[in-house]
Coordinates of C-alpha atoms and ligand atoms in Angstrom, one line a residue:
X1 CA -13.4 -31.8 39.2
X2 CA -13.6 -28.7 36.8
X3 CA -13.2 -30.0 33.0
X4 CA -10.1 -27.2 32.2
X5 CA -10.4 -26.4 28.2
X6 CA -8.0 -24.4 27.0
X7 CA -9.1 -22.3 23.7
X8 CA -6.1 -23.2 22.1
X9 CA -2.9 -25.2 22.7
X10 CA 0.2 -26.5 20.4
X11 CA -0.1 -30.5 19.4
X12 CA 3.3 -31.8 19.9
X13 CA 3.9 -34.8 19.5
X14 CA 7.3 -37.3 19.5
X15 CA 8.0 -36.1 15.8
X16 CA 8.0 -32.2 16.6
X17 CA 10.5 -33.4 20.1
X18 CA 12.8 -35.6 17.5
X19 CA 13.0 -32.4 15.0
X20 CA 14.1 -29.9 17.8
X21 CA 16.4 -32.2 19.8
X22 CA 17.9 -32.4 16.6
X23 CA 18.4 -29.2 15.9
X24 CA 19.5 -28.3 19.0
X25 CA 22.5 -31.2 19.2
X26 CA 23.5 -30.6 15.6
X27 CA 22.3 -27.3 14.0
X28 CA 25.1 -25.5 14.0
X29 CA 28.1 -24.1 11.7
X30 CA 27.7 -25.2 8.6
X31 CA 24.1 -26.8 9.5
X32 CA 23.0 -23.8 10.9
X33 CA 20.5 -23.0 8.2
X34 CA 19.8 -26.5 7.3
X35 CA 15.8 -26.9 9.1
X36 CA 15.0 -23.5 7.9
X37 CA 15.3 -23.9 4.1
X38 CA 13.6 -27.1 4.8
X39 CA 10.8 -25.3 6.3
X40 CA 10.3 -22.7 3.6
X41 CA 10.9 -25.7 1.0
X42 CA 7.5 -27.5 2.6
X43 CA 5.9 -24.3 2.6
X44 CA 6.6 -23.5 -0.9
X45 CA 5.7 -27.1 -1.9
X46 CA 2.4 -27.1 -0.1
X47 CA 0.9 -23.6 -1.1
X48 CA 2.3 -24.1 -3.8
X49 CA 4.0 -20.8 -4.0
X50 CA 7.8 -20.2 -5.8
X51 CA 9.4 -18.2 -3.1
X52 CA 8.5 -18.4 0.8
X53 CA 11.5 -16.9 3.6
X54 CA 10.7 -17.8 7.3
X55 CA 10.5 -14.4 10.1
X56 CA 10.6 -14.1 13.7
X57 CA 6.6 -13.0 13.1
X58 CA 3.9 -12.4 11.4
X59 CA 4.1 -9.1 12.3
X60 CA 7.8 -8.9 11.3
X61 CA 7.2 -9.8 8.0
X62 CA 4.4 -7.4 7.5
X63 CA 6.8 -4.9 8.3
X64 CA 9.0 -6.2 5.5
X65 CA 6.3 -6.4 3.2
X66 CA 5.4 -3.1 3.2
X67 CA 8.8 -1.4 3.6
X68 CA 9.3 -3.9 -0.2
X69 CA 6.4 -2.2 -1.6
X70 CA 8.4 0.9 -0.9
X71 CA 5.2 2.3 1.8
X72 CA 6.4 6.2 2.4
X73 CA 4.5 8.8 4.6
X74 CA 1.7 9.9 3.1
X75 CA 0.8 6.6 1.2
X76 CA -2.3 4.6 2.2
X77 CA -3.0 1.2 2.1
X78 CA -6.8 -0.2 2.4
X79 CA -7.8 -2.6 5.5
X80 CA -10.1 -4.3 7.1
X81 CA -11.8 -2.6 10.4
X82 CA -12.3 -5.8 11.8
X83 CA -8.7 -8.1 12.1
X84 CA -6.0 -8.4 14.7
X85 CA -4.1 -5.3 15.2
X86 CA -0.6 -6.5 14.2
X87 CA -2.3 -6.8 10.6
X88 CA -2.2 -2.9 10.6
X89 CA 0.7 -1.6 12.6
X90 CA 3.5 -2.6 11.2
X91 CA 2.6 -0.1 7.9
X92 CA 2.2 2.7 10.4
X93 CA 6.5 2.3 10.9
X94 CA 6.7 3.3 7.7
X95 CA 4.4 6.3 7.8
X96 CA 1.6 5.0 5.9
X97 CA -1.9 5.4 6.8
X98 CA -4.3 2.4 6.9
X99 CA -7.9 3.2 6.0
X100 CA -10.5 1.3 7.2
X101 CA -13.0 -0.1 5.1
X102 CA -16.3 -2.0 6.6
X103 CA -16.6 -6.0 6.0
X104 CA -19.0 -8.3 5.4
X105 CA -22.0 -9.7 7.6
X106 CA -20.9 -12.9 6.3
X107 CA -17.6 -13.9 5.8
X108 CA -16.4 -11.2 8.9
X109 CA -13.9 -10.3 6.0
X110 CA -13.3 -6.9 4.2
X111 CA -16.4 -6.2 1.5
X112 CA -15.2 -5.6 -1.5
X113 CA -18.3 -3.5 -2.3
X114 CA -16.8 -1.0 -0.1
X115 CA -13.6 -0.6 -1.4
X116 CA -13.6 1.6 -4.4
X117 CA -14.9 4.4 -2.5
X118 CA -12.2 4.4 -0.2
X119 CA -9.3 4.5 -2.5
X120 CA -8.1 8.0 -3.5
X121 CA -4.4 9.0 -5.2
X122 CA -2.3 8.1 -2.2
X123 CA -3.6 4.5 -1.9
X124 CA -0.8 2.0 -2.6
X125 CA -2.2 -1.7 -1.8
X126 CA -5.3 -3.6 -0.3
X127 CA -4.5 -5.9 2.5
X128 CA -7.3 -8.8 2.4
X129 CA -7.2 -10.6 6.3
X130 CA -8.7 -14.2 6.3
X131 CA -10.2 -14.2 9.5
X132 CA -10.6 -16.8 11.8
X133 CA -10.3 -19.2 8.7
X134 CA -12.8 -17.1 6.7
X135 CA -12.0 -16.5 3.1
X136 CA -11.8 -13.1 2.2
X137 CA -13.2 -12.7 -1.6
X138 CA -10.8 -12.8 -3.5
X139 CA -11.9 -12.6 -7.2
X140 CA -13.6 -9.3 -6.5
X141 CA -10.9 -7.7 -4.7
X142 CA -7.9 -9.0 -6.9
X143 CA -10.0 -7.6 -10.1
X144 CA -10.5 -4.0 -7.8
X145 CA -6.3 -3.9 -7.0
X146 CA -5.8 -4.7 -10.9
X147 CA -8.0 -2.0 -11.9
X148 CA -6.4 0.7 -9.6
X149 CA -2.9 -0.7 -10.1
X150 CA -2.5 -1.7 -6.2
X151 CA -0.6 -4.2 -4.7
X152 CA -2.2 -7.3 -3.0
X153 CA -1.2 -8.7 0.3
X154 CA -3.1 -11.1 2.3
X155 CA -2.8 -11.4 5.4
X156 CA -3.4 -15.4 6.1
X157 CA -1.8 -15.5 9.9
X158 CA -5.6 -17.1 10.3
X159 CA -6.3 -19.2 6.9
X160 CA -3.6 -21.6 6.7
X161 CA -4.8 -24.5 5.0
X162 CA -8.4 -22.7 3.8
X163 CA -9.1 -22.4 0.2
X164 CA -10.5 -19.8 -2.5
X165 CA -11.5 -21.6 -5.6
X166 CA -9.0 -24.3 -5.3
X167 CA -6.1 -22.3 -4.4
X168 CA -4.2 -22.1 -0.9
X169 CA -5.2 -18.8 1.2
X170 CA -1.7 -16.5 1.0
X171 CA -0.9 -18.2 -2.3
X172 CA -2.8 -15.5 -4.6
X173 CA -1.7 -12.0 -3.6
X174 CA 1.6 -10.2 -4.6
X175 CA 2.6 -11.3 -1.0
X176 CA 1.0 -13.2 1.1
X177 CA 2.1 -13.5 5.4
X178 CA 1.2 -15.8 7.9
X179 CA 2.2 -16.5 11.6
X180 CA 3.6 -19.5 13.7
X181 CA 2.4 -17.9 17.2
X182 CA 1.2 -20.5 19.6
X183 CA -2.2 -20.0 19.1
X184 CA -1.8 -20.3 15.4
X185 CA -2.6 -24.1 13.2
X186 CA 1.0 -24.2 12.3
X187 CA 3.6 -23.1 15.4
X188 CA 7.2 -21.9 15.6
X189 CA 6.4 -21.0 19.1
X190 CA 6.9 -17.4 17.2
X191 CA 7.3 -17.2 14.0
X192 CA 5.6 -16.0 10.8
X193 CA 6.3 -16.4 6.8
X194 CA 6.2 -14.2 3.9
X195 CA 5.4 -15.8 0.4
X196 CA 5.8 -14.6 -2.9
X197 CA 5.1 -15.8 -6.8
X198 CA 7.2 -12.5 -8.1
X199 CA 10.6 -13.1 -8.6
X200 CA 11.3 -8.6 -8.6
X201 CA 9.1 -8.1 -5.4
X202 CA 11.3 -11.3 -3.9
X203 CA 14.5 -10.2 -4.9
X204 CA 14.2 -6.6 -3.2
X205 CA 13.2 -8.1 0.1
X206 CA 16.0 -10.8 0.4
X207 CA 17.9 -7.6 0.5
X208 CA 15.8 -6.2 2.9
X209 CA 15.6 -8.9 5.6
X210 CA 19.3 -9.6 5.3
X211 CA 20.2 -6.2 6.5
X212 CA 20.5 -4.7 3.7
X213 CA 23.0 -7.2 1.8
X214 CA 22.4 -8.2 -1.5
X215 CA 22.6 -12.3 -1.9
X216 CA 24.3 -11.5 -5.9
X217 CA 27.2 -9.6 -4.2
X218 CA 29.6 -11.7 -2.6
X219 CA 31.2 -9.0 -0.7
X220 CA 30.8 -10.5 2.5
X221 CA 29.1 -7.4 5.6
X222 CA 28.5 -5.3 2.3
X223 CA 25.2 -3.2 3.1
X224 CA 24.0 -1.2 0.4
X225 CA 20.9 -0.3 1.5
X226 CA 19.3 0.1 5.1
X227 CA 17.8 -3.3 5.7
X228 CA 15.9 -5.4 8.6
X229 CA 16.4 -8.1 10.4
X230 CA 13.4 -10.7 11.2
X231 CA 14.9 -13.7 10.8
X232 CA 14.0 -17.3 12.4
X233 CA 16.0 -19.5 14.0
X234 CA 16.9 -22.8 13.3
X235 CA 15.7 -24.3 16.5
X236 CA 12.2 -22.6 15.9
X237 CA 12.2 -23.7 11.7
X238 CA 12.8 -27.6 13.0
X239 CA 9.6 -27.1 15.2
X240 CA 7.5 -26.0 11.8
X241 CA 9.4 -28.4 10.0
X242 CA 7.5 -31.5 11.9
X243 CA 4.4 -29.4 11.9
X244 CA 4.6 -29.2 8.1
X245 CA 4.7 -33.1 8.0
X246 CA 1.8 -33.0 9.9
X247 CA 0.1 -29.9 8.2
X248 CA -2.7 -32.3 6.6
X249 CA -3.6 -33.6 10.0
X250 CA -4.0 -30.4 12.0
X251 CA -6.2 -28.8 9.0
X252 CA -8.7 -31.3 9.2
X253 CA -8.7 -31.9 12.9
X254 CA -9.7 -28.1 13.3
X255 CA -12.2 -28.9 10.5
X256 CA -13.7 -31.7 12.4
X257 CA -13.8 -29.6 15.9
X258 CA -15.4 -26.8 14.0
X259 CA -18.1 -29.8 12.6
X260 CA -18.3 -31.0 16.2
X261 CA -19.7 -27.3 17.0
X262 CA -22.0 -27.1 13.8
X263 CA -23.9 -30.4 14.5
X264 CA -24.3 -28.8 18.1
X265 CA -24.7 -24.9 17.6
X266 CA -25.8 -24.8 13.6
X267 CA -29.3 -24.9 13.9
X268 CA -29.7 -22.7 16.7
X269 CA -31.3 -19.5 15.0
X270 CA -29.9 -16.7 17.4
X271 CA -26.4 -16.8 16.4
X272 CA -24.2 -18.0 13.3
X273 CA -21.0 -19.8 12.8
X274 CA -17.7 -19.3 10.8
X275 CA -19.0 -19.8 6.9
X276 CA -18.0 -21.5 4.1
X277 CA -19.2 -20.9 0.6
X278 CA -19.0 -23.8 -1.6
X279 CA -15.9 -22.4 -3.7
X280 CA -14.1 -22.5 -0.4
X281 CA -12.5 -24.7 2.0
X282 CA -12.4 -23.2 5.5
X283 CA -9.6 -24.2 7.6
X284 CA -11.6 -22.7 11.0
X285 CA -8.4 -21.7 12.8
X286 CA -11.4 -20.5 15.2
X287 CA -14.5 -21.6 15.4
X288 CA -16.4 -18.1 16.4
X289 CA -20.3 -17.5 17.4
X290 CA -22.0 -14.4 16.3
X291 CA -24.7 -13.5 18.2
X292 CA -28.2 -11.9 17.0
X293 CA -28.3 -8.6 17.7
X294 CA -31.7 -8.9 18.9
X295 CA -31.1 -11.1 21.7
X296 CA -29.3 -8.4 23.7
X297 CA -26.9 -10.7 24.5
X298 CA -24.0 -9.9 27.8
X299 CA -21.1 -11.4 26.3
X300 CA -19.4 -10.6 29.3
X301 CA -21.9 -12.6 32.0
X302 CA -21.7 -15.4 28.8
X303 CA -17.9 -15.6 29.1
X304 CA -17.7 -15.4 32.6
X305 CA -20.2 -18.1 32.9
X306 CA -18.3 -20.7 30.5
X307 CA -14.6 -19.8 32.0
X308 CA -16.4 -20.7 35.3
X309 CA -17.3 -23.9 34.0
X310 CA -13.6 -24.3 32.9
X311 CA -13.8 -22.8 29.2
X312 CA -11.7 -20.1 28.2
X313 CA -13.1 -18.2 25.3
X314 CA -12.0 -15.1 23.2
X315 CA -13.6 -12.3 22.7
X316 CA -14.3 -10.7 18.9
X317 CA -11.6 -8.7 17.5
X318 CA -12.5 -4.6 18.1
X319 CA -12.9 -2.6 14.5
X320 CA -9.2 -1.2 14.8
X321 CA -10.7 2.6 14.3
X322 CA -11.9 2.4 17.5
X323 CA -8.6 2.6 18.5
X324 CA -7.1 5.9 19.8
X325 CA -4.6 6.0 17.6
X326 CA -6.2 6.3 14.2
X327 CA -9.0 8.3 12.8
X328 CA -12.5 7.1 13.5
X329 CA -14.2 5.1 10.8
X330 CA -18.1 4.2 12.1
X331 CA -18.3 0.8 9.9
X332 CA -21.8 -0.2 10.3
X333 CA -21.1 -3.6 10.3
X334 CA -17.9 -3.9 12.1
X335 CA -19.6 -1.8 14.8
X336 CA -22.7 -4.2 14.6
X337 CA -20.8 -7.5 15.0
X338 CA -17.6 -6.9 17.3
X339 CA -19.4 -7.1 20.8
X340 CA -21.7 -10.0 19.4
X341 CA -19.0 -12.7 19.2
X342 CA -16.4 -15.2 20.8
X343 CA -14.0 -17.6 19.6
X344 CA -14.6 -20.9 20.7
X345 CA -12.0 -23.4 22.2
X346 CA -10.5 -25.3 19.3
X347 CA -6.9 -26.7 20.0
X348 CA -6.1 -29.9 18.3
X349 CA -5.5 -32.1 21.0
X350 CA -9.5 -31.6 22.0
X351 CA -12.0 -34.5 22.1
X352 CA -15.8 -34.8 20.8
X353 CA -16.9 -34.7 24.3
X354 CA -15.0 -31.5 24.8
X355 CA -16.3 -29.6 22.3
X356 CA -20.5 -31.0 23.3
X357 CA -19.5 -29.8 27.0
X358 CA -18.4 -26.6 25.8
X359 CA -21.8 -26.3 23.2
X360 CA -23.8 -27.6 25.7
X361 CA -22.4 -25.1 28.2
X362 CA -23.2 -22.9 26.3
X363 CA -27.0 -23.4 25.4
X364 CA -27.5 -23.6 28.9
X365 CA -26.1 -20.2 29.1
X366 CA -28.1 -18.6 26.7
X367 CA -31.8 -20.0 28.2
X368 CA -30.4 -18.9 31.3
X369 CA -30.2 -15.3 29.7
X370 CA -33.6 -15.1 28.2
Ligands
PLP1 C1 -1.5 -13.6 14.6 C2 -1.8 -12.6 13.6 C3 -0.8 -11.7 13.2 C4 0.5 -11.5 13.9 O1 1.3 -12.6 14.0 P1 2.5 -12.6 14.9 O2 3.3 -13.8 14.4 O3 2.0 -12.8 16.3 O4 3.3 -11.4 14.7 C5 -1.1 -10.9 12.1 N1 -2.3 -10.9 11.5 C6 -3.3 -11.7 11.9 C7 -4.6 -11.7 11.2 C8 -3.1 -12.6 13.0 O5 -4.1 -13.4 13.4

């Protein structure tokens, strides 16, 4: 019998089943609200951060995010080439153009070295993805949005639990997003949250996602401004509630699959891992190989391989200016890396033996390609 390992998977457990039976039997009328405070209460506590609301998703609150910044046509916001599309869209619905700016051999994130260069009168903010867990450089970029007088967002759908210098990923931006998708740490089923230290940024987009109601009125269906509406539900905020409780737990379980992978993969010299520099914590929401270039690797005949022995994989992210609906922006090193590199299966529920079938699976592979 074929081993089947998925690449990733919820952990649910009795506690997450207890919070949603609850919520479904008595979460309504006046209690209707009830799990989703709690929810952006544990958020808030754990980041910490002073103001978190819960969304229908990640990509949702982006949306919101930038439409609070007050994006117009014309405006420009700086990006990564290399991070999952939704991080980029959503400023597009305003009119705003993303420009893409190369990252890092390293960290797979933007490089900060780049990022002067590419910000002319029209730029507004810098969004700073943490991918795959990876810490984005914070110091260097926050000091480059100060200078220019940008906003910061991070984007930590990816990076919830990791750490930059002792402080939470998504805590250290003027907003910070993340997502409850299914394949995410923390899940909702969907779902996504913004957060927030600034009390005037917060207040405009309460307005915002309540379409367009202002909590201080108390006029009740008074709109005074066109709004949103990206809102989670109860049932889905009692499913992150129990996650919360178990936040500690599914951060260091993806830690210890991501050392299972080291111990097996690290010292083999054609490819590298996920990294993490010793003023970070990495919370390896996806443990990812990068191949050498030189070893002329056909990811294709590599995956196919692996999902034959039961494995399903992921493929690298593409640079999003390969896509045809923006401007093409020839990033060395986002070009370089994309077609080098898979995610590797990391749900939480996985075992050590998993994880050495799927490293060992892979090994074979690559002698088999040489
Ligand atoms: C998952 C993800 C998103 C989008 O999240 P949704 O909740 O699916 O909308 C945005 N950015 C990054 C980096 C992601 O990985």
């Amino acid at each position: 019998m074929t081993r089947k390992i998925p690449y990733a998977k919820p952990s649910i457990t009795e506690l997450e089943i207890r919070y949603v039976t609850d919520a479904i039997t008595n979460g309504w009328g006046e209690h209707c609200y009830d799990y989703i405070y709690k929810f952006q209460d544990a958020f808030k506590e754990y980041l910490p951060v002073k103001h978190a609301l819960a969304t229908a998703s990640c990509t949702g609150a982006l949306h919101m995010v930038f439409a609070t910044l007050g994006l117009r046509p014309g405006d420009e916001v700086i990006v990564p080439d290399i991070t999952w599309s939704a991080s980029v869209v959503p400023m597009t619905y305003l009119g705003a153009k993303p420009i893409f700016v190369d990252v890092c051999r390293n960290s797979w994130c933007i490089d900060p070295s780049k990022i002067e260069a590419a910000i002319t009168p029209n730029t507004k903010a810098i969004l700073a993805v943490h991918l795959y867990g990876n810490l984005a450089e914070l110091d260097q970029i926050a000091a480059i949005a100060k200078k220019h007088n940008l906003f910061l967002i991070e984007d930590a759908a990816e990076a919830l639990g990791s750490e930059y210098k002792g402080k939470k990923a998504g805590a250290m931006g003027d907003f910070g997003v993340f997502s409850f998708h299914g394949t995410k740490t923390v899940t909702t089923g969907e779902g996504g949250m913004i957060v927030t230290n600034r009390d005037d940024l917060f207040d405009r987009l309460q307005i915002l996602a309540d379409h367009g109601r202002n909590p201080k009125r108390k006029k009740m269906f008074w709109v005074e401004q066109i709004g949103y509406k990206y809102k989670m539900s109860n049932l889905q905020a009692a499913l992150g509630c129990a996650q919360m409780l178990r936040i500690e737990e599914l951060v260091n379980k993806k830690r210890e699959i991501f050392g299972w992978y080291k111990s097996a993969l690290g010292k083999i010299e054609s490819l590298s891992l996920n990294p993490e520099p010793d003023y970070t914590k990495n919370s390896y929401w996806m443990p990812t190989v990068i191949f050498d270039e030189n070893l002329r690797l056909d990811r294709e005949a590599l995956t196919a391989y692996l999902a034959e022995k039961g494995i399903s994989t992921r493929p690298f992210f593409y640079p999003n200016s390969m896509f045809p609906m923006y401007e093409k922006a020839p990033n060395p090193v986002s070009y370089a890396i994309y077609d080098k590199g898979i995610n590797l299966p990391s749900y939480v529920d996985m075992t050590k033996p998993d994880a050495d079938y799927v490293s060992e699976s892979l090994i074979t592979c690559l002698r088999q390609m040489r």
